[in-house]
Coordinates of C-alpha atoms in Angstrom, one line a residue:
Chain A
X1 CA 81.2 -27.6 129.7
X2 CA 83.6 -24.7 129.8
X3 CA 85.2 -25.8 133.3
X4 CA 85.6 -29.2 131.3
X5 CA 87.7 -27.8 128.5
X6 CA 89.7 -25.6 131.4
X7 CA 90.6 -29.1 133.3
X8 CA 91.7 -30.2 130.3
X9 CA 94.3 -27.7 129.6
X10 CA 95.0 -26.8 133.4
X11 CA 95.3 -30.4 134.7
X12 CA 98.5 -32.0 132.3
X13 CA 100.0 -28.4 132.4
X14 CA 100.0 -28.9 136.1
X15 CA 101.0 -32.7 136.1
X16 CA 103.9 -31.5 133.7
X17 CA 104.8 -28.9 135.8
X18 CA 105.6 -31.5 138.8
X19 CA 107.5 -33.8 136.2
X20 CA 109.7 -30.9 135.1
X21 CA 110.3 -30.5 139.5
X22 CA 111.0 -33.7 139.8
X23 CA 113.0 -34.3 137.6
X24 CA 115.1 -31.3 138.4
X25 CA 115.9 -32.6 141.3
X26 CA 116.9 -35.7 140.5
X27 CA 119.4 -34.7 137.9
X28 CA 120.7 -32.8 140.4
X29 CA 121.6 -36.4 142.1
X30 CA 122.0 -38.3 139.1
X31 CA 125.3 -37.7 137.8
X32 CA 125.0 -37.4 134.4
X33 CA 121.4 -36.9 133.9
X34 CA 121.0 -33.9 132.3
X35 CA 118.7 -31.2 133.3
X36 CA 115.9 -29.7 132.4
X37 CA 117.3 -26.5 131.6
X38 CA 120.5 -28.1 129.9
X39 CA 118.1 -29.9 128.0
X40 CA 116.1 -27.1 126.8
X41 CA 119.5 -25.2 125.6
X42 CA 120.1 -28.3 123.8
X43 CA 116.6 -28.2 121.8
X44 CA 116.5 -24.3 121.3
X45 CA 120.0 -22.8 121.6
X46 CA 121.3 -21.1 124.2
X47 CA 124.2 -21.1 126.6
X48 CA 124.2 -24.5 129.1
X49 CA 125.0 -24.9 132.7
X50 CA 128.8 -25.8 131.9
X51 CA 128.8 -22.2 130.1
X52 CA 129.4 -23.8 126.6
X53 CA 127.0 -22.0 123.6
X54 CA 124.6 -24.5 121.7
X55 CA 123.2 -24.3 118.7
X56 CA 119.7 -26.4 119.5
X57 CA 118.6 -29.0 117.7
X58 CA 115.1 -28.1 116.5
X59 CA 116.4 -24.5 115.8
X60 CA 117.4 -26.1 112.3
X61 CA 115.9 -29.5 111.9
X62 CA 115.9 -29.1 108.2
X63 CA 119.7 -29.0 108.1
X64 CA 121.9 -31.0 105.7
X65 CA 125.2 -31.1 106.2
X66 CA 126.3 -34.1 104.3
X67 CA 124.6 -37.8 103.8
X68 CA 125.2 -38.9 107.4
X69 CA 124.7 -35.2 109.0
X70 CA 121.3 -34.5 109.0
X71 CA 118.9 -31.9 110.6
X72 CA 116.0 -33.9 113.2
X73 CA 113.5 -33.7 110.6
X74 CA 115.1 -35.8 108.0
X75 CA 115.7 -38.4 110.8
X76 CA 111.9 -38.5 111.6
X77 CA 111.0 -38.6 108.1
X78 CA 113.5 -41.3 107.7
X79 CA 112.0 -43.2 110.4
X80 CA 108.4 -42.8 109.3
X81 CA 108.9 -43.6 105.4
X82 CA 110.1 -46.9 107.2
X83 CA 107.1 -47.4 109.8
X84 CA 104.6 -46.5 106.6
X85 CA 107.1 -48.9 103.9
X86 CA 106.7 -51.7 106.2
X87 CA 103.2 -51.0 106.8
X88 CA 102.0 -50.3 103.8
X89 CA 103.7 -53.8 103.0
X90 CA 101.8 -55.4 105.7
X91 CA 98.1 -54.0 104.7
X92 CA 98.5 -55.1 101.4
X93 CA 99.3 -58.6 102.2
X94 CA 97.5 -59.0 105.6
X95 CA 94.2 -57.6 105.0
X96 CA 93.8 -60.5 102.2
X97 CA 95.5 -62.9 104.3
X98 CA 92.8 -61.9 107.3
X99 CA 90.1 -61.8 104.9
X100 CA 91.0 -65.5 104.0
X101 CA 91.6 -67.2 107.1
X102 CA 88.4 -65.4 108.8
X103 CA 86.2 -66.9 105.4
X104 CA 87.5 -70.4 105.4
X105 CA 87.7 -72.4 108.2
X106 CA 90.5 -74.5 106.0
X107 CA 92.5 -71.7 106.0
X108 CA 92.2 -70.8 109.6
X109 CA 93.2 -74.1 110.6
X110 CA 96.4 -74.0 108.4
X111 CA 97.6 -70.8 108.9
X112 CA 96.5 -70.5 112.7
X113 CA 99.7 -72.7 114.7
X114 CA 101.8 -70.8 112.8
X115 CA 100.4 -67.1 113.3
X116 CA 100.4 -67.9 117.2
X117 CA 104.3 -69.1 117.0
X118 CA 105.2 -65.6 115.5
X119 CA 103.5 -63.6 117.1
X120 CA 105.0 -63.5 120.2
X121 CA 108.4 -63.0 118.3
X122 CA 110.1 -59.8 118.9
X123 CA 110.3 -58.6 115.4
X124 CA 113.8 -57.0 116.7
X125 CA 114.2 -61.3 116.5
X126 CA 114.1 -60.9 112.8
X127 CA 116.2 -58.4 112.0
X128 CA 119.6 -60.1 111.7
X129 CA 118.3 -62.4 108.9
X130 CA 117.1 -59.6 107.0
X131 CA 119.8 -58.3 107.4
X132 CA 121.5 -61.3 106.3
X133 CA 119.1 -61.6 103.3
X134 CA 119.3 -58.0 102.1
X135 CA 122.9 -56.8 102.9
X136 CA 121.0 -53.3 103.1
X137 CA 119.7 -50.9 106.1
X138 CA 116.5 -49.9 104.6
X139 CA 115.1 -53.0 103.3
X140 CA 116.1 -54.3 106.9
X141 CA 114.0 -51.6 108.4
X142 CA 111.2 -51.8 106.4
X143 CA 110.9 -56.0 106.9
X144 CA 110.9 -55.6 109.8
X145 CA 108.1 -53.2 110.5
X146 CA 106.6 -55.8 108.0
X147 CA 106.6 -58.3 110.3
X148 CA 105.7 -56.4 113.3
X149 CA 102.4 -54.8 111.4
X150 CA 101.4 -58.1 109.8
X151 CA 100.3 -60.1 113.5
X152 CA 97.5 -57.6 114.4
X153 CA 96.0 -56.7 111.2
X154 CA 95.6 -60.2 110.4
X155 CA 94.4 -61.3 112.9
X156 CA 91.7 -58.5 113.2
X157 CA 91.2 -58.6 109.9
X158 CA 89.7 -62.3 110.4
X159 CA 88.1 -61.3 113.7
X160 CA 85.9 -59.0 111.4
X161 CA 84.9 -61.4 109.0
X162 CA 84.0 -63.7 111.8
X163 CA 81.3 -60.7 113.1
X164 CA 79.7 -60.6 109.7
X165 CA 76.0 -62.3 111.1
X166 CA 74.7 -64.7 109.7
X167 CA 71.4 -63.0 109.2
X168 CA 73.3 -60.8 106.7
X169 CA 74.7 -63.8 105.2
X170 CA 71.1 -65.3 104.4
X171 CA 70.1 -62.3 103.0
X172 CA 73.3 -62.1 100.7
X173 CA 72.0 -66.3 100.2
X174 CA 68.3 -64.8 99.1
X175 CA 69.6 -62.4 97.0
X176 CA 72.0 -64.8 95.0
X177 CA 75.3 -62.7 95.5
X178 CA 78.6 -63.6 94.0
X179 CA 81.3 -64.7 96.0
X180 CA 83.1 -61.5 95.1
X181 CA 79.5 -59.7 96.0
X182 CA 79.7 -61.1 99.4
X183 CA 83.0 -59.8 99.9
X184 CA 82.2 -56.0 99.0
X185 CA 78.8 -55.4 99.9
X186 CA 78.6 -58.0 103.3
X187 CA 82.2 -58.6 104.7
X188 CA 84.2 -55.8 103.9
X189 CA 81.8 -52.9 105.3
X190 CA 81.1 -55.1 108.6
X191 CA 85.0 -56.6 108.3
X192 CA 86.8 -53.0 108.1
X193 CA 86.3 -51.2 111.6
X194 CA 88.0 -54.2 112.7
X195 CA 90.8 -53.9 110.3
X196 CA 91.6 -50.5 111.5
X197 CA 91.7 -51.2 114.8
X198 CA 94.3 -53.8 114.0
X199 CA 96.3 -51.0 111.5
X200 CA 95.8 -48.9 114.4
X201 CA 97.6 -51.3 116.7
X202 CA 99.9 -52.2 114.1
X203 CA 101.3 -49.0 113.8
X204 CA 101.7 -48.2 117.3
X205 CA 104.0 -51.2 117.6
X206 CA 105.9 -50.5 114.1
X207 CA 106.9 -47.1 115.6
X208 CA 108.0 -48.5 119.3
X209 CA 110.1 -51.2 117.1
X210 CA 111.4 -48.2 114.6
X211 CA 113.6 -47.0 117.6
X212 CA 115.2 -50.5 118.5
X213 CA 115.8 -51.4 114.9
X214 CA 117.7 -47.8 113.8
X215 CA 119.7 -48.1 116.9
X216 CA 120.8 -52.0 115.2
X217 CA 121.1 -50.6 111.7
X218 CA 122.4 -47.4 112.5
X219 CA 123.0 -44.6 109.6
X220 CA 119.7 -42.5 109.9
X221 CA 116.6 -42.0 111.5
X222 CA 115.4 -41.0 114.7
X223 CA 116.3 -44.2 116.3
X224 CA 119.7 -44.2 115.6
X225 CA 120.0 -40.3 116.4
X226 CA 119.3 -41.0 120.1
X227 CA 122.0 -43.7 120.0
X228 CA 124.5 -41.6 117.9
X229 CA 123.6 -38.8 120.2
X230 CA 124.5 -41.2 123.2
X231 CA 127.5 -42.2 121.9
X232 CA 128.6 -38.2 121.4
X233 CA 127.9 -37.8 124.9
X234 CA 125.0 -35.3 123.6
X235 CA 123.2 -36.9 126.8
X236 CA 120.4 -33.9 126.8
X237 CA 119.6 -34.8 123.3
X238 CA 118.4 -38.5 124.5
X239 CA 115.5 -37.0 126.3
X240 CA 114.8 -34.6 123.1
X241 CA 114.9 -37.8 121.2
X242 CA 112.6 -39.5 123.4
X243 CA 110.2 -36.6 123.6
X244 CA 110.0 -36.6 120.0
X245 CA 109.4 -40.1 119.1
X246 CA 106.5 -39.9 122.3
X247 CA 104.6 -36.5 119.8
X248 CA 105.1 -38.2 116.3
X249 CA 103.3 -41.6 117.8
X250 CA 100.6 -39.4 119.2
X251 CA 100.1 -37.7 116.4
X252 CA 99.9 -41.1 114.4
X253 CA 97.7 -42.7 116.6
X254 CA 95.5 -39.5 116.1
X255 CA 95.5 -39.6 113.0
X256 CA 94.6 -43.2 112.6
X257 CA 91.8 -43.1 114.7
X258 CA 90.8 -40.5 112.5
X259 CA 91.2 -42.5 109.8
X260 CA 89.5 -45.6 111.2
X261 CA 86.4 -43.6 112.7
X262 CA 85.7 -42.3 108.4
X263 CA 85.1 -46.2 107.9
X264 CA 84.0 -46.7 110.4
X265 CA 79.7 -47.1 109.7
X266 CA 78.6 -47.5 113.3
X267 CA 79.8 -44.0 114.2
X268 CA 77.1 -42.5 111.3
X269 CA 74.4 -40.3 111.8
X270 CA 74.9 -40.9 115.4
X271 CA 77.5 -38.3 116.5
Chain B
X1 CA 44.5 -70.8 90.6
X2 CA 47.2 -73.2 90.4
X3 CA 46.6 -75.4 93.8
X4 CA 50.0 -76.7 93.8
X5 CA 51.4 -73.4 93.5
X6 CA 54.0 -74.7 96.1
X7 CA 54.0 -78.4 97.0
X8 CA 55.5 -80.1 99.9
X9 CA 56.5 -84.0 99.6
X10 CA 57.4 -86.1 102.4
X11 CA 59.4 -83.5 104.0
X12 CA 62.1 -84.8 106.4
X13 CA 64.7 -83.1 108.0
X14 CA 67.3 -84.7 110.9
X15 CA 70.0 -83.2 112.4
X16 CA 73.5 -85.3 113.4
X17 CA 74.1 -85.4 116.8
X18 CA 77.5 -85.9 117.6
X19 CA 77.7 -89.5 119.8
X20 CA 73.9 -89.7 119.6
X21 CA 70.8 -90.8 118.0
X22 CA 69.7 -88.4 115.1
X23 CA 67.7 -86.0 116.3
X24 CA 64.4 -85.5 113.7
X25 CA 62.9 -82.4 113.8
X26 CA 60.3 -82.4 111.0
X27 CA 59.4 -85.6 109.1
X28 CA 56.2 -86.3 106.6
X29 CA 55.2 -82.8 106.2
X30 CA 52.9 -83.0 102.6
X31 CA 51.2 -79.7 101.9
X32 CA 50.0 -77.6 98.8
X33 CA 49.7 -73.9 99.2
X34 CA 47.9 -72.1 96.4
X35 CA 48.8 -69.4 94.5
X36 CA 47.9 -65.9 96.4
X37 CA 47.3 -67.8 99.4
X38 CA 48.3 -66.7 102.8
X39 CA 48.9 -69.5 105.5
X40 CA 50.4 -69.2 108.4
X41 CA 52.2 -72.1 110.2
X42 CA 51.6 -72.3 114.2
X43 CA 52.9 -74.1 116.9
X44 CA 55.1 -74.2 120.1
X45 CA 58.8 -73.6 120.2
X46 CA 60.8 -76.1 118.9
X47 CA 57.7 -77.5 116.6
X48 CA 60.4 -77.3 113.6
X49 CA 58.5 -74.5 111.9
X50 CA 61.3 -72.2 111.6
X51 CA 63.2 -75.0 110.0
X52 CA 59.9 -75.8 107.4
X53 CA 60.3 -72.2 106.3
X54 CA 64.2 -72.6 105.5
X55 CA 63.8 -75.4 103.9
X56 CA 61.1 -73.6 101.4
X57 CA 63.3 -70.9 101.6
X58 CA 66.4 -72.9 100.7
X59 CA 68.5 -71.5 103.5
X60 CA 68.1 -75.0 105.0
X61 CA 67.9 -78.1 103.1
X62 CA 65.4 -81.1 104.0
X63 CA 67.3 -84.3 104.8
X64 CA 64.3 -85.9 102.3
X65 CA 61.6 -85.2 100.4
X66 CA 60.6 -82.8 97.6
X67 CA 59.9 -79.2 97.3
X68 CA 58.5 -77.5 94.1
X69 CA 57.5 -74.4 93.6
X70 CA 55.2 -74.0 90.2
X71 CA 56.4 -77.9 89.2
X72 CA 59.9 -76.5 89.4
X73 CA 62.1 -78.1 92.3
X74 CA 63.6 -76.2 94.7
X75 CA 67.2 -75.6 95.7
X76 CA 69.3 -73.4 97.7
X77 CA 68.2 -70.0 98.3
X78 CA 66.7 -67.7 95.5
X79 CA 64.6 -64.3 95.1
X80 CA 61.8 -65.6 94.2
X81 CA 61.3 -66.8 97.6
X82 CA 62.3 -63.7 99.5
X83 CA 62.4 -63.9 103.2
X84 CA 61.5 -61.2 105.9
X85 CA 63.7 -62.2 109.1
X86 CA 62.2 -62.0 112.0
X87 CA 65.1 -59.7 113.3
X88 CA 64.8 -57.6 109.8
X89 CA 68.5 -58.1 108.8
X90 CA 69.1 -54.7 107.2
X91 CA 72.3 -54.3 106.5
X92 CA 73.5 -51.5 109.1
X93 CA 75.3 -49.4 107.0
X94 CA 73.1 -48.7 104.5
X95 CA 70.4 -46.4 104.6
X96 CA 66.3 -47.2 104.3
X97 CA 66.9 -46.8 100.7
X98 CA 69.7 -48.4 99.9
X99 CA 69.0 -51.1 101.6
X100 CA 66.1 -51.7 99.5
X101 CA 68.1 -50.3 96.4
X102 CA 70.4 -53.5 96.7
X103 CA 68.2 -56.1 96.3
X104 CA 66.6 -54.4 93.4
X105 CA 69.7 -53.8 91.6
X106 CA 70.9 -57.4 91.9
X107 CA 67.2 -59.2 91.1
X108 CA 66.5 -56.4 88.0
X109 CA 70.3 -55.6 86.9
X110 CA 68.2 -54.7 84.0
X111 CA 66.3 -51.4 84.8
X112 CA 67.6 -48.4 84.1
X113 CA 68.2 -46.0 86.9
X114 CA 65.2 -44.1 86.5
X115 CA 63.7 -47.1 86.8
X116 CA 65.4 -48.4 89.8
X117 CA 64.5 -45.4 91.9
X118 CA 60.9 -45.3 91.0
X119 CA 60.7 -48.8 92.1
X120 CA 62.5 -48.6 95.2
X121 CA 60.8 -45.6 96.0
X122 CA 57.2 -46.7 95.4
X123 CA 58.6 -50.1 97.6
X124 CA 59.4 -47.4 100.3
X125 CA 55.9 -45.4 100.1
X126 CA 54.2 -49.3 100.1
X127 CA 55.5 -49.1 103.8
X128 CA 54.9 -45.4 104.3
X129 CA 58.8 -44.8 105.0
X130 CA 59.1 -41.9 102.6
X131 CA 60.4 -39.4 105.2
X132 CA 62.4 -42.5 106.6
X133 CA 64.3 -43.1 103.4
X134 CA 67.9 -41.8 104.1
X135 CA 67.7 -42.5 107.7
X136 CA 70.0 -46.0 109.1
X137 CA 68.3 -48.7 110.2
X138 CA 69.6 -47.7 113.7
X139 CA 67.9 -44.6 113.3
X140 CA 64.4 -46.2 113.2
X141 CA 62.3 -48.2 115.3
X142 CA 61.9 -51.5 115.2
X143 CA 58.7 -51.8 114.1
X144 CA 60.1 -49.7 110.7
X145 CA 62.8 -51.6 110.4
X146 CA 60.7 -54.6 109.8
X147 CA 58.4 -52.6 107.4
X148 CA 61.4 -52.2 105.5
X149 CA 62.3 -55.7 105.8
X150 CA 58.9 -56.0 103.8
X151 CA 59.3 -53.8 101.2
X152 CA 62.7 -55.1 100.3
X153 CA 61.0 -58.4 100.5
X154 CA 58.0 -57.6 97.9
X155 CA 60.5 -55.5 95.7
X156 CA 62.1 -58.0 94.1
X157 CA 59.0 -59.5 92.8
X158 CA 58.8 -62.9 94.6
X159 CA 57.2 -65.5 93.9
X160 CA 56.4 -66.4 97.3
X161 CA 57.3 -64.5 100.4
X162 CA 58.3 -66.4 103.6
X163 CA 57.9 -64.4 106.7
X164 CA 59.7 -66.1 110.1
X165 CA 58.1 -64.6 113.2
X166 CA 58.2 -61.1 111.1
X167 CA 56.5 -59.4 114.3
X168 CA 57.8 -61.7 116.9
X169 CA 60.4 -59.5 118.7
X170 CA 57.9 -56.3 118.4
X171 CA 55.4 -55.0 121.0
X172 CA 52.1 -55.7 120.8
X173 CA 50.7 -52.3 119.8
X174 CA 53.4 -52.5 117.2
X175 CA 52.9 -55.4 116.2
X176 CA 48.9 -55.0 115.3
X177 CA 50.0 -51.9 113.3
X178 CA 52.0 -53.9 111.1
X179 CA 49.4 -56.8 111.0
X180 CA 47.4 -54.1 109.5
X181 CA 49.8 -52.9 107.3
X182 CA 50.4 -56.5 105.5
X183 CA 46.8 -57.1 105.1
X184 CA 46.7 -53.7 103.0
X185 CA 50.0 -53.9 100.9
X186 CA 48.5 -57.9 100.7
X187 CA 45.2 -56.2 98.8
X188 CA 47.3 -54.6 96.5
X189 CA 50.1 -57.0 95.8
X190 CA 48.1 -60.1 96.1
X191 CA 51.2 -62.5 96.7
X192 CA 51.5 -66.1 98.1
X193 CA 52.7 -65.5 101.7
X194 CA 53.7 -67.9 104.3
X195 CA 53.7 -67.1 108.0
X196 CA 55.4 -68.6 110.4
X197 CA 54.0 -67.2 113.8
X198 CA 53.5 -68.4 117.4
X199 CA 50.3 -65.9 117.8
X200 CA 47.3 -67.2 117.8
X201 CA 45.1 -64.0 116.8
X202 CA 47.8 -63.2 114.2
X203 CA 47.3 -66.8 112.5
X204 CA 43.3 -66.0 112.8
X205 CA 43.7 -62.7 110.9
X206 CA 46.3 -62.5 108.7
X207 CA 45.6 -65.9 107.5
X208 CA 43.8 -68.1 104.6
X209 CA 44.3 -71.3 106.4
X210 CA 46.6 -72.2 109.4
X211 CA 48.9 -75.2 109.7
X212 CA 49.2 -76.6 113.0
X213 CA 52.2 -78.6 114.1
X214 CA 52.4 -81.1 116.0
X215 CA 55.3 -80.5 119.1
X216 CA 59.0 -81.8 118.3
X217 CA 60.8 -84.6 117.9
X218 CA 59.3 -86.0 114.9
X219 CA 57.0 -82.7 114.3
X220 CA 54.4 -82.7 111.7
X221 CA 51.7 -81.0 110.0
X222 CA 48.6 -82.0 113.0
X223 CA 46.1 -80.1 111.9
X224 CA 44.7 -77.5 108.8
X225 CA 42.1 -75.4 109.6
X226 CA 40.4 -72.9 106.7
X227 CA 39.3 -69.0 108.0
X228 CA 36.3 -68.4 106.0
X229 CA 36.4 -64.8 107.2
X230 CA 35.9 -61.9 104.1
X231 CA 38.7 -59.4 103.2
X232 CA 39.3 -57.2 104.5
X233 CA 39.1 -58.0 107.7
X234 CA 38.4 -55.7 110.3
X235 CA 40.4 -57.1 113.9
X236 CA 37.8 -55.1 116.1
X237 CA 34.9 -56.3 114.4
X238 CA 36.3 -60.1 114.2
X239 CA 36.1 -60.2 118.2
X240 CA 32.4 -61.1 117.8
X241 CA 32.4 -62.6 114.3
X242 CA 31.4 -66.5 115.0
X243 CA 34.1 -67.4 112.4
X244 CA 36.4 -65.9 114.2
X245 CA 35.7 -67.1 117.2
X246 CA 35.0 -70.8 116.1
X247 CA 39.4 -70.3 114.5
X248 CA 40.4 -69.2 117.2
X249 CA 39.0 -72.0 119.6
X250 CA 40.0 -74.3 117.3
X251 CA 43.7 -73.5 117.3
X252 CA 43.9 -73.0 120.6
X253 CA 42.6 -76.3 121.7
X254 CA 45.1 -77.9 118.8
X255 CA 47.8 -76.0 120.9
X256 CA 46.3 -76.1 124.7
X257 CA 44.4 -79.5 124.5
X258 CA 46.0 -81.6 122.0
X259 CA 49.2 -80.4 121.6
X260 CA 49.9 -78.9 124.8
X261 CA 53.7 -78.3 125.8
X262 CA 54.4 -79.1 129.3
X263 CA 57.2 -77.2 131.3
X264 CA 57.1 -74.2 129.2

């Protein structure tokens, strides 16, 4: 058991060790590419390879310089009151919506064509008509994480209904339940394990398609930092950028499986 | 005794087959089951007695032909004909107690809560579950489960209680242990109960009379035999009981002689 935990630890600090190696080498090749040790200068301060002395980004990522010269944190927190806007957004109106289509068969045949022709859009599709229709960055943002969220949590959302057994249904029949009765005591409790692995899906994508959006938009967020940074010729802060957005989806997936698992009533009295 | 307690006329039920000839799974079924009667309906799969029992239940409804239970007819689905499933459908994320807690609430909104725990508590001692009572469903056997099917069943004070294959998917042993503990709760409570079962010694021992069908398309009642055996009824004694043995040979020939299914 303890070797297990030990492998655990050992194993990615080893894999990561080999990254770092390789990668070493290769900016050594790559012209441009910055290296590890530039890039750590960048991130923590420090003097660089060309001799020049950095501040570091995350030495102050609470920094505010002025509206459009922010510290790291206040992009992320930018980015993620988007992701969780749009989200948000797309719960309240999906989880009805799923909860709709996966209880009337009317409704599934209406709404389905259509759900299968957007889905496959790239939400980055629909960003120049909002941005058309709203003349403004953040509603842009947000609608757009709207319609990236919406897809899977619909869809689960009905996939859930459609698991409610029938057995439970006759029993709900026997006992002369309300419609609305149905819904809370039968559908919802089998319905919402499936609706947070859809959220959980849903805002996995929102936060891939946060990126691509602030680097459209521009103005702020963590999206549009790796693109400004880019643009500065800040090359080292790309990958800091990158490694960032890669820890705050981690620690959102985390925490919606943690989330999802609290519903969750098959995972009761078992673990 | 009212002897029309629940009364059967000219049941009929035919599913719709797509591109085909109506398939009829049940037609003239007539019967009158008496009030704190227990009968249990037998025959082979596919007789159409699962699909008598939900159309007394309501679950199902009969294509033609009349059901009334005390002169009232019957329609759609209702507590006073609670039904134990014969794979217990408790809702899995409730516990023992709450399952049965539910249906009490929603048949009696009008006991207080002192009174809706004593109720659903003495339901769950009826089934000896008291040390099962905050346990899952998929924390208990399945033989439990099913006893909790029954108590939820008999606490809401039905009128009749429908059983489909209650101990069908149990093992034997199992299965004779809750035999025994229906024909004890069935001292006490003293309801009309209606078994639909594909076991021959169950039909024998649990039962008042037994309905015998007749095998499918077109299934109907075939035969009604009356156990004249004294309550309560002891299943090792009954091996040599003449009774016993007379029911027994008489619904096995009804299924093995008369009615016998071939390819099965």
């Amino acid at each position: 058991m303890k070797s297990e935990i030990l492998k655990k630890l050992l194993l990615p600090i080893v894999v990561l060790f080999v990254i770092i190696q390789l990668w070493n080498g290769l900016a050594h090749i790559v012209e441009n590419l910055p290296t590890p040790a530039d890039t750590y200068v960048a991130a923590f301060g420090g003097v660089n390879s060309d001799g020049d002395e950095l501040e570091g980004v995350l030495t102050d990522p609470f920094y505010v310089n002025n509206e459009d010269d922010k510290g790291l944190f206040w992009q992320v927190a930018e980015s993620l009151k988007r992701v969780f806007g749009g989200f948000a957004l797309a719960i309240l109106i999906g989880v009805p919506f799923g909860l709709l289509i996966g209880m009337s068969k009317n409704a599934q045949y209406a709404f389905d064509p259509i759900i299968q022709i957007l889905k496959p859009v790239s939400p980055l599709a629909w960003l120049p008509l909002f941005l058309l229709i709203f003349q403004d960055i953040n509603f842009t943002a947000i609608a757009t994480i709207f319609v990236t969220s919406i897809w899977p949590i619909i869809i689960n959302t009905a996939l859930g209904v459609k698991n409610v057994s029938e057995d439970y249904m006759n029993v709900a029949k026997v006992l002369r339940f309300t419609p609305m009765e149905q819904v809370f005591k039968i559908i919802l409790p089998v319905a919402v394990p499936y609706m947070f692995t859809g959220m959980r899906l849903s805002l996995g994508i929102a936060w891939i398609v946060i990126v691509a959006a602030e680097m459209l938009t521009g103005g702020i967020g963590i999206g549009f930092w790796i693109w400004d940074e880019y643009n500065n010729l800040n090359y080292p802060n790309i990958i800091i950028g990158i490694i960032i957005v890669g820890v705050v989806g981690w620690i959102l997936d985390m925490m919606m499986n943690q989330i999802s698992n609290y519903f969750d009533y098959t995972n009761k009295g078992r673990a | 005794m009212n002897d029309k307690f629940l009364h059967l006329e000219n049941i009929e039920k035919v599913f719709p087959i797509p591109g085909k000839d109506p398939y009829v799974a049940v037609t003239d079924v007539n019967l009158n089951i008496k009030e704190n009667e227990i009968v249990s309906i037998i025959g082979h799969s596919g007789c159409g007695k699962s699909t008598l029992l939900n159309m007394i239940s309501g679950l199902d409804a009969q294509t033609n032909g009349n059901i009334f239970l005390e002169d009232k007819e019957v329609k759609g689905p209702g507590p006073e004909r609670a039904v134990v499933f014969q794979n217990h459908s408790l809702l899995p994320w409730l516990s023992v107690y709450q399952n049965i807690e539910m249906a009490v609430k929603k048949v009696m909104p009008e006991l207080s809560s002192q009174e809706l725990r004593e109720r659903v508590e003495k339901f769950i001692s009826m089934v000896n579950l008291d040390q099962a009572k905050d346990k899952l469903p998929d924390e208990i056997s399945g033989g439990m489960k099913q006893r909790v099917g029954i108590a939820r069943a008999l606490s809401i004070k039905p009128k009749i209680l429908l059983m489909d294959e209650p101990f069908g998917a149990l093992d034997s042993l199992t299965r004779a242990n809750l035999q025994e503990h229906l024909m004890r709760i069935q001292e006490k409570v003293k309801n009309t109960v209606i078994i639909i079962t594909h076991d021959i010694d169950e039909a024998v021992l649990l039962s008042d009379r037994v309905i015998m069908m007749t095998n499918g398309p077109s299934a109907t009642i075939g035969e009604i035999l009356e156990v004249n055996l004294p309550r309560p009824r002891d299943r090792v004694a009954l091996q040599h009981n003449p009774e016993y043995i007379r029911c027994r040979e008489a619904v096995l020939s009804f299924l093995y002689e008369k009615f016998a299914k071939e390819d099965e």
